[in-house]
Coordinates of C-alpha atoms in Angstrom, one line a residue:
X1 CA -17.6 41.2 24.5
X2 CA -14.8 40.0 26.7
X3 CA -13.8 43.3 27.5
X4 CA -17.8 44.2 28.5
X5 CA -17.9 41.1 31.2
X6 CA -15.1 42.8 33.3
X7 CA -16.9 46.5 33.1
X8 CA -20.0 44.7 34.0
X9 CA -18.9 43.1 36.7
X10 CA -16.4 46.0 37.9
X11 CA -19.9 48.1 38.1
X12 CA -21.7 45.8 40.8
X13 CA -17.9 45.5 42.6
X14 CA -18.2 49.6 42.8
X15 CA -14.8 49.8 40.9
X16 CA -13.7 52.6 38.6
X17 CA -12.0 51.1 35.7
X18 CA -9.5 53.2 32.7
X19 CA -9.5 52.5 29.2
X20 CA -7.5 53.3 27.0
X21 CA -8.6 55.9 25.0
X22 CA -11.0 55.2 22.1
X23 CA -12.5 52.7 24.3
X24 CA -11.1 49.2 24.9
X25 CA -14.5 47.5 23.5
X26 CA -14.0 48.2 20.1
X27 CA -10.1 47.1 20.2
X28 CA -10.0 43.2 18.9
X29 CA -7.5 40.6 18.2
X30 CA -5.2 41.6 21.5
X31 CA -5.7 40.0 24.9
X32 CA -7.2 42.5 27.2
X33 CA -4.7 43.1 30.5
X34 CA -5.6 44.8 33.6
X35 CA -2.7 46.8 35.1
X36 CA -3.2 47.3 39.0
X37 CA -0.7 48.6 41.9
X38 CA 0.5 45.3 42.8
X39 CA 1.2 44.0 39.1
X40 CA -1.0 43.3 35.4
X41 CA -3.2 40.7 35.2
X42 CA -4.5 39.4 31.7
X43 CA -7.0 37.1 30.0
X44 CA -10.3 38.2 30.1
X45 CA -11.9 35.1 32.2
X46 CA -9.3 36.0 34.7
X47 CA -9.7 40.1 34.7
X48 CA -14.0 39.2 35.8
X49 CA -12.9 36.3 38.0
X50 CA -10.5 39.1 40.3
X51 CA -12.8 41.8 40.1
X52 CA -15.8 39.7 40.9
X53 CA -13.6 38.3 44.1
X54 CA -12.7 41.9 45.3
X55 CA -15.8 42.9 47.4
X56 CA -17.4 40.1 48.8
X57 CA -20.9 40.7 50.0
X58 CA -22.2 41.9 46.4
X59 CA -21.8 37.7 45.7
X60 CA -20.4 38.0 42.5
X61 CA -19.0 34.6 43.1
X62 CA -21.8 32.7 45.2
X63 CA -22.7 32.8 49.0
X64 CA -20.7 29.6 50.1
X65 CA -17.7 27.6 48.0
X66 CA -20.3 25.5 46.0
X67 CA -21.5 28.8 44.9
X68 CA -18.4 29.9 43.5
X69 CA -17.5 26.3 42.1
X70 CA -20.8 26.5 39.9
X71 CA -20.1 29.6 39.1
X72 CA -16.6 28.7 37.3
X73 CA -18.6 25.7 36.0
X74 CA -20.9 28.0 33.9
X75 CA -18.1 30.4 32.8
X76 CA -15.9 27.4 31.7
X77 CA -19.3 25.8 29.4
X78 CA -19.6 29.8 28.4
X79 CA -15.8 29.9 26.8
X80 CA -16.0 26.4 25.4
X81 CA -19.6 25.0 24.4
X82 CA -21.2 28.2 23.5
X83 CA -18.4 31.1 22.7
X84 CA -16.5 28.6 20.3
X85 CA -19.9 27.9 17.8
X86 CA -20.9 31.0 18.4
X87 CA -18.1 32.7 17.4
X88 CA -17.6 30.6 14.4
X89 CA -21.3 31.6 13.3
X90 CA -21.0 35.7 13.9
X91 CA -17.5 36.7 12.9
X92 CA -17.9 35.9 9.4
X93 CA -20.7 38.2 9.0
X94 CA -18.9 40.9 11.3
X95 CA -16.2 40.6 8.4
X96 CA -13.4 39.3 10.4
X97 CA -12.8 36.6 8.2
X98 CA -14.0 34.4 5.5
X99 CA -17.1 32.0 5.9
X100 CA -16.7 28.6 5.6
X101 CA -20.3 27.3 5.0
X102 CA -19.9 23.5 6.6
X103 CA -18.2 25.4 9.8
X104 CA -20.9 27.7 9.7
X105 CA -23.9 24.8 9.5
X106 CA -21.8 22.6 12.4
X107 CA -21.6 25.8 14.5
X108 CA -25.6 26.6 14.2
X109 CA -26.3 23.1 15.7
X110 CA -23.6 23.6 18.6
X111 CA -25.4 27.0 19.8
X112 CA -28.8 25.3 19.4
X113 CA -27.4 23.0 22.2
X114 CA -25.6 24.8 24.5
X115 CA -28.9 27.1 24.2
X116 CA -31.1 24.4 25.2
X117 CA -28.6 23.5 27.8
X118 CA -28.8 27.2 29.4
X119 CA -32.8 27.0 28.4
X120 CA -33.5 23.9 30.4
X121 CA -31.5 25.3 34.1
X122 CA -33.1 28.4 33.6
X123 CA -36.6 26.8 33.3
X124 CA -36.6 26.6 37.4
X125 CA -34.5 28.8 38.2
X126 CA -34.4 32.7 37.9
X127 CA -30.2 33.1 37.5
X128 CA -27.7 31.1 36.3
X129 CA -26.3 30.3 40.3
X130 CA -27.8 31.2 43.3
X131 CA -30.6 33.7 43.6
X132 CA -28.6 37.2 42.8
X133 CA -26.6 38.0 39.8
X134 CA -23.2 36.3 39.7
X135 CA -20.5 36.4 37.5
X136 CA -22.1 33.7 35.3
X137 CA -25.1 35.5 34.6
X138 CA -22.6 38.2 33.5
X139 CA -20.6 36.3 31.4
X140 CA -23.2 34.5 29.5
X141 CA -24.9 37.5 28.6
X142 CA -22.0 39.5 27.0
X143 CA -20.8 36.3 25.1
X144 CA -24.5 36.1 23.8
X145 CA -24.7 40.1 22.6
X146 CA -23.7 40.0 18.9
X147 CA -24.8 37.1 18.4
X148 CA -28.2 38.2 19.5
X149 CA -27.2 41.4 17.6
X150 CA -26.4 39.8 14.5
X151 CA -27.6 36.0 13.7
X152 CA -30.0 35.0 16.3
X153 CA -33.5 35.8 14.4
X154 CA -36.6 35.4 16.2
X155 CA -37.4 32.4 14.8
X156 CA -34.0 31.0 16.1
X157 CA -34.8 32.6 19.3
X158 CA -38.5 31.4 19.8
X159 CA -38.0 27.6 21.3
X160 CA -35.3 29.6 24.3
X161 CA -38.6 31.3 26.4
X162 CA -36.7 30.8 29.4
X163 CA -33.1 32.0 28.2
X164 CA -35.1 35.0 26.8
X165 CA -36.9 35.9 29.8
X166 CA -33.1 35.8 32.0
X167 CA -31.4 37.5 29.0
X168 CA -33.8 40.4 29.0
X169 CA -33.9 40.4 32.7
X170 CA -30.0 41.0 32.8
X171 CA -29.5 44.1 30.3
X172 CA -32.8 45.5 32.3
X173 CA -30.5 45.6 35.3
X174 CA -28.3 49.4 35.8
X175 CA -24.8 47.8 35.5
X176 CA -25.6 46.1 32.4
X177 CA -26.9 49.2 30.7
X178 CA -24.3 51.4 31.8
X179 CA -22.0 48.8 29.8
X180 CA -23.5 47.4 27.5
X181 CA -26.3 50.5 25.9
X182 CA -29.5 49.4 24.4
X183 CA -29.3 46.1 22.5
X184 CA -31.7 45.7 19.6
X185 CA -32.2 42.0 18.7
X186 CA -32.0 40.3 15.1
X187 CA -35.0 40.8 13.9
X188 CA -37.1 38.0 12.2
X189 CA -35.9 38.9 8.6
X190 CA -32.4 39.8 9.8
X191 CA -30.2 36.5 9.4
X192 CA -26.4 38.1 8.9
X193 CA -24.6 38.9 5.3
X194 CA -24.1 35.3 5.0
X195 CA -27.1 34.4 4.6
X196 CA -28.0 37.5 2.1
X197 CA -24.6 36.5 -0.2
X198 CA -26.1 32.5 0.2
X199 CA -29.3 33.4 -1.2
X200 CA -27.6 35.4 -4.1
X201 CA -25.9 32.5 -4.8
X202 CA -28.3 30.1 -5.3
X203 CA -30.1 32.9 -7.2
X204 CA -28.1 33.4 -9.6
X205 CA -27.3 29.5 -9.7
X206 CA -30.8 29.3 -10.8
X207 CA -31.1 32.1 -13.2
X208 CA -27.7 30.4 -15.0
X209 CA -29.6 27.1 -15.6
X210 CA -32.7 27.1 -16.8
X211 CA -32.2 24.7 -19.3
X212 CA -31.9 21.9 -17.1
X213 CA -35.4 22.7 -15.6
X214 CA -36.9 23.5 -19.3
X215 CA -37.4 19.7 -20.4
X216 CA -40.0 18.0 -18.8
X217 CA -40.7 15.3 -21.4
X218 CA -40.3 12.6 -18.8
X219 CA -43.4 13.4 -17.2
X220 CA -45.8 11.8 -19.8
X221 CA -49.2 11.7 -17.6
X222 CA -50.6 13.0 -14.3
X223 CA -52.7 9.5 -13.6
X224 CA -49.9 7.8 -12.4
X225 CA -49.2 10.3 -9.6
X226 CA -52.9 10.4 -8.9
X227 CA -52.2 6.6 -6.6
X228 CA -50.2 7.8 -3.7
X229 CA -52.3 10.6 -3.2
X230 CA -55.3 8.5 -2.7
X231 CA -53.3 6.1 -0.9
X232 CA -51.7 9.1 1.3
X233 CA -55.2 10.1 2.2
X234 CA -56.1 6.7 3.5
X235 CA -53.3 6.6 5.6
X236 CA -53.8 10.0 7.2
X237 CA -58.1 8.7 7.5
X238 CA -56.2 5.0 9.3
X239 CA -53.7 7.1 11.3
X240 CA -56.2 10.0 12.7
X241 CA -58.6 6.8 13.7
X242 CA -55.4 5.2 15.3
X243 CA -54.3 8.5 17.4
X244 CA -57.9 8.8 18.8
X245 CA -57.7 5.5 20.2
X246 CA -54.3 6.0 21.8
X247 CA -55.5 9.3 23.0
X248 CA -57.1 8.2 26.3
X249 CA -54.5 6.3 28.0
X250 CA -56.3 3.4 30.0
X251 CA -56.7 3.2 34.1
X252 CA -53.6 0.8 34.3
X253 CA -51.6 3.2 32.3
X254 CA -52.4 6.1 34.5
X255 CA -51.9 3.9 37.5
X256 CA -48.1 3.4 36.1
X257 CA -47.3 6.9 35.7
X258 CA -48.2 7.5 39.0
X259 CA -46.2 5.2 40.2
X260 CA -43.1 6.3 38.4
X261 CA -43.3 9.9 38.7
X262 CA -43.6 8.7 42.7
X263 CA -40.4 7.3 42.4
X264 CA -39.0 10.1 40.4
X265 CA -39.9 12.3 43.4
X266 CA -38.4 10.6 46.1
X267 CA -35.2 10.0 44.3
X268 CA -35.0 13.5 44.0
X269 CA -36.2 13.8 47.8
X270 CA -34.0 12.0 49.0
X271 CA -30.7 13.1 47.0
X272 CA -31.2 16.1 47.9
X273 CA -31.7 15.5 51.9
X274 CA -28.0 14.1 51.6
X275 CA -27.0 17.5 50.0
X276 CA -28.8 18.9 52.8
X277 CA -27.6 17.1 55.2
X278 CA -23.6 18.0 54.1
X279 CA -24.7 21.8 53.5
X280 CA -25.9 22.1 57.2
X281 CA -22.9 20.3 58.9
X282 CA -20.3 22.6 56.7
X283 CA -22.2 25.5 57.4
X284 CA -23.8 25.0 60.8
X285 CA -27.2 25.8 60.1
X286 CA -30.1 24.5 61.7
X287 CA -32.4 25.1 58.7
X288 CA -32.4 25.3 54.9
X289 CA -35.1 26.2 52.0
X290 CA -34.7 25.2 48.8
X291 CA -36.6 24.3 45.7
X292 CA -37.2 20.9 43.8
X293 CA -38.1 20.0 40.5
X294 CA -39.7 16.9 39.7
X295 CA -43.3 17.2 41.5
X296 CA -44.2 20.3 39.8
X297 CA -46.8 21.8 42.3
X298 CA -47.9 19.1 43.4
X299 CA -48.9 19.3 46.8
X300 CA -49.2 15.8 47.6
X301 CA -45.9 14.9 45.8
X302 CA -44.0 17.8 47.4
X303 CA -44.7 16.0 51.1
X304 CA -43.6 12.9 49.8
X305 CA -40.5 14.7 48.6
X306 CA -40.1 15.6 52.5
X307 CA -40.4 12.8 53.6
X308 CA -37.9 11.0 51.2
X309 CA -35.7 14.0 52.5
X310 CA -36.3 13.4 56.4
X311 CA -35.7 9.4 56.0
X312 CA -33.4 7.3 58.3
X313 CA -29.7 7.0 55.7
X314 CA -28.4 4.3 55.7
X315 CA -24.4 4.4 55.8
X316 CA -24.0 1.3 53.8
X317 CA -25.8 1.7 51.0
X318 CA -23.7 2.9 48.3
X319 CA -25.8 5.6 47.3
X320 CA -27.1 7.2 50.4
X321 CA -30.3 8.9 50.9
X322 CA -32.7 11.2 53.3
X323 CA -30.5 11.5 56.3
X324 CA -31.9 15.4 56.9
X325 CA -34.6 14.4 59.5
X326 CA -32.4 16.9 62.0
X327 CA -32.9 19.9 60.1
X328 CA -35.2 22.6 59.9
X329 CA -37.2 22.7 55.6
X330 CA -39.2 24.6 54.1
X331 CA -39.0 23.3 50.1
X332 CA -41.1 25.0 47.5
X333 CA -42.1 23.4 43.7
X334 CA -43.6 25.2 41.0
X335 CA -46.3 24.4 38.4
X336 CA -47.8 25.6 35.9
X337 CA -51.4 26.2 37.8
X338 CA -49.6 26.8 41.9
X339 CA -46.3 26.9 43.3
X340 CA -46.7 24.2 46.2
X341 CA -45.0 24.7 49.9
X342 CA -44.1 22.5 52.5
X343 CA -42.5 23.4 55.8
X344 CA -40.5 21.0 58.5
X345 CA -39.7 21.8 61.9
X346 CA -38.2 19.0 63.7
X347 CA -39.2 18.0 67.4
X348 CA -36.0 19.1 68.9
X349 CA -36.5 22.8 67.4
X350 CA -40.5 23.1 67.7
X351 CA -39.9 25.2 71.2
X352 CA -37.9 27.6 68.9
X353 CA -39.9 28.1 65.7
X354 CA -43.8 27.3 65.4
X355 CA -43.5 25.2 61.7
X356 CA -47.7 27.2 61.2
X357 CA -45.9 30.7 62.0
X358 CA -43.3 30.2 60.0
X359 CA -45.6 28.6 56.4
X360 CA -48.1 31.2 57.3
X361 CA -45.7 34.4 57.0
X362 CA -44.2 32.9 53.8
X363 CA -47.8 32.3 52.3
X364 CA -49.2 35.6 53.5
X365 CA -46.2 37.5 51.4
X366 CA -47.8 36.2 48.1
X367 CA -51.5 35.6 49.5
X368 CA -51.7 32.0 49.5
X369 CA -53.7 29.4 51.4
X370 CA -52.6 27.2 54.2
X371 CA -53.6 23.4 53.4
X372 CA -52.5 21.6 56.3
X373 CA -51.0 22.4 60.0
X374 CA -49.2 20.1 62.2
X375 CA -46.5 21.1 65.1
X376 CA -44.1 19.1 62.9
X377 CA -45.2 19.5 59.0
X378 CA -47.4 22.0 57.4
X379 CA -48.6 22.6 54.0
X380 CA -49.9 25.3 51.6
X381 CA -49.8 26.9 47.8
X382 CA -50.0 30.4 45.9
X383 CA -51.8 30.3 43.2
X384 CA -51.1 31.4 39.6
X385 CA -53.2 34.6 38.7
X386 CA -52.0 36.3 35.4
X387 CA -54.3 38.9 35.7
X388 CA -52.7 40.0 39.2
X389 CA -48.7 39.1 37.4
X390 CA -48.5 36.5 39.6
X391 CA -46.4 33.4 38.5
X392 CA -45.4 30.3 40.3
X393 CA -41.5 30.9 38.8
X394 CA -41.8 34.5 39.5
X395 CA -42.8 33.9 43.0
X396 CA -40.6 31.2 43.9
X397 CA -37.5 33.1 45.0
X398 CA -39.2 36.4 46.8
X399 CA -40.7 33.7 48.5
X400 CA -37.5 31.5 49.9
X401 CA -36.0 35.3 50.5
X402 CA -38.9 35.7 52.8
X403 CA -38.3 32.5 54.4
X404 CA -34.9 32.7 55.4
X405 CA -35.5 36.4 56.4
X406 CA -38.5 35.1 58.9
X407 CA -35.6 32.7 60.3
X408 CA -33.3 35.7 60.9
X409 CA -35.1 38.1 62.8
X410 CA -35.5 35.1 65.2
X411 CA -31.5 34.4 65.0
X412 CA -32.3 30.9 63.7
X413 CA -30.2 31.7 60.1
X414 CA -26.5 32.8 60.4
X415 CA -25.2 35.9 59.1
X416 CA -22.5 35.7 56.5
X417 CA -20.9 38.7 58.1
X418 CA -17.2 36.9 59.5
X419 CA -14.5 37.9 57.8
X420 CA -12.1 34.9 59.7
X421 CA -11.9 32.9 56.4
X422 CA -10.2 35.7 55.3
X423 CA -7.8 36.8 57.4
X424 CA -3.8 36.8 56.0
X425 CA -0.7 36.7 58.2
X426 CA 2.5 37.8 57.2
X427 CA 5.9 38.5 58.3
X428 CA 5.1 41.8 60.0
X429 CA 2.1 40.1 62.3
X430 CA 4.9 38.0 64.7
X431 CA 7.3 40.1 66.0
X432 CA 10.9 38.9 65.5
X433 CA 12.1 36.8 68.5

């Protein structure tokens, strides 16, 4: 699989890569090296990390620096949290070397975290970084194939929806396949050669003493036994009475939670107006779409998240907040009945971009409604509709796509097209004096 991440990668780069002959995939145990014109490169993470810089625009490494620093972020938590366990768990039953059962049950509990870990981002979003494939996506899929292959059952897989639903949404894509074939998962009965020689074991552990099991004279009569199960019954009887009372949380209760999911959401709002805020001055733009969490489609919620966004900073608190009043917003939340939209179009920029034309051409892409219209703030959702395969996660990025495309036929969103940041001078570009 470390070989495969590079051949991915090379594919969406539009490179033609050699391998040796007999195909470099099934060589293991040597560190893979890339031999170029200019001189060999080796290590795997580094072989995907040059290819993946070579041609720019595909974004193999993000849109913008924090792009490509998330990016490395996910490939470093790929080669230590979830290749180490992994490993440890799959190459015993591959054969490669012996298994060492307490090394095998600490590595089971290590993937079920780093899975949960990849489970939870992908929950809101639809690829590891950004809204394209990147070479995260890429190198978390190949680390995952034999283990997907070979150990991890449906059952194991079941709680990971989201990881699935990315997982199978990568090998579906042309430079995957052409890599990586067709992948058949570990079926619900298939749990590895380990677990087959385990369960001979304790077969045959069993079968070798049955005496021990062929003695039950301490076990004089049944009445004793016949106690706890009455008392067991009155406890289930006291609990099922005690969980219908605390099923129906009371008005104060309801009041509270309200309360503190507010607060939830404007702490998000208003981190993420600072992050907005720093985006915008780095980048120059006058406008930004993004997604939050933390109201969940909620329409009402989702405004106040704009609002904590658009708040006055202060530059002396020591954690600051809001401070993206200036800038153009349009921030979308997903639930799991609508995915909620609000757009901002600040006073200074209203002669430029009507804030109604804009929502209403982002709505009208997935045939939502139009709440609320103001010069400066409007509002709206999409509902979900199963039947018609529409989903507020599966909508969500199409529909910041569409946004920032809207801003770009009116030369309101720059084009990533300059090619200064790039530019290398050597000896031969001043002329000798």
């Amino acid at each position: 699989y470390k070989t495969k991440k590079a051949l991915v990668a090379a594919r969406y780069a539009g490179l033609e890569i050699e391998t040796p002959k007999g195909g470099a995939q099934e060589v293991s145990g040597k560190i893979p090296v890339l031999e170029t014109d200019q001189g060999c490169i080796f290590s795997s993470n580094a072989i995907a990390r040059y290819i993946s810089r070579i041609n720019r625009p595909v974004g193999l490494y993000g849109q913008n620096l924090l792009e490509g620093g998330m990016v490395d972020s996910w490939i470093e938590f790929c080669t230590h949290e979830l290749e180490v366990p992994l490993c440890t768990w799959v190459l015993p039953v591959m054969g490669v070397f012996p298994e060492v059962p307490e090394a095998t049950a600490c590595a089971k509990e290590d993937v079920k975290k780093a899975l949960a870990v990849l489970n939870n981002h992908l929950l809101h979003n639809t690829f590891m970084v950004g809204h394209t494939i990147t070479l995260a996506d890429i190198s978390i899929c190949c680390a995952l194939i034999d283990g997907m292959q070979l150990v991890l059952d449906a059952e194991f897989r079941k709680p990971f929806g989201n990881l699935m639903r990315w997982f199978n949404l990568c090998l579906a894509q042309p430079e995957f396949k052409s890599v990586l074939g067709d992948i058949k998962l570990c079926g619900g009965s298939a749990k590895g050669a380990v677990a087959a020689k385990a369960e001979a074991k304790g077969k045959d552990k069993k079968d070798a003493a049955p005496k021990k099991e062929a003695a039950p004279k301490k076990e004089p009569a049944p009445k004793k036994e016949a106690a706890p199960k009455k008392e067991a019954k009155d406890k289930k009887e006291k609990g099922a009475e005690e969980s219908k009372g605390e099923s129906a949380p009371s008005p104060q209760d309801l009041e509270k939670m309200k309360k503190d999911k507010l607060k939830k959401v404007v702490k998000e709002g208003g981190k993420r107006g600072v992050e907005i805020e720093g985006a915008a001055d780095m980048g120059g733009l006058q406008f930004f779409c993004t997604s939050v969490d933390t109201p969940e489609g909620d329409l009402e919620l989702l405004l106040e998240s704009m609002k904590a966004m658009n708040a006055k900073s202060d530059p002396t608190e020591e954690e600051r907040k809001g401070g993206s009043g200036h800038i153009g917003k349009m921030i979308f939340s997903a639930g799991a009945e609508r995915l909620a939209v609000v757009a901002y179009v600040p006073e200074a920029k209203q002669a430029e971009l009507s804030c109604e034309e804009w929502l209403g051409a982002v709505l009208g892409s997935q045939g939502g409604e139009t709440v609320s219209k103001a010069k400066d703030v409007c509002s709206g959702f999409v509902k979900a509709d199963a039947d018609k395969n529409v989903f507020p996660l599966k909508i969500r990025e199409p529909m910041i796509l569409e946004a920032n495309n809207f801003l770009r036929k009116r030369g309101l969103f720059p084009e990533d097209d300059s090619d200064d940041d790039e530019m290398v001078f050597g000896d031969d570009d001043f002329p000798s004096m």
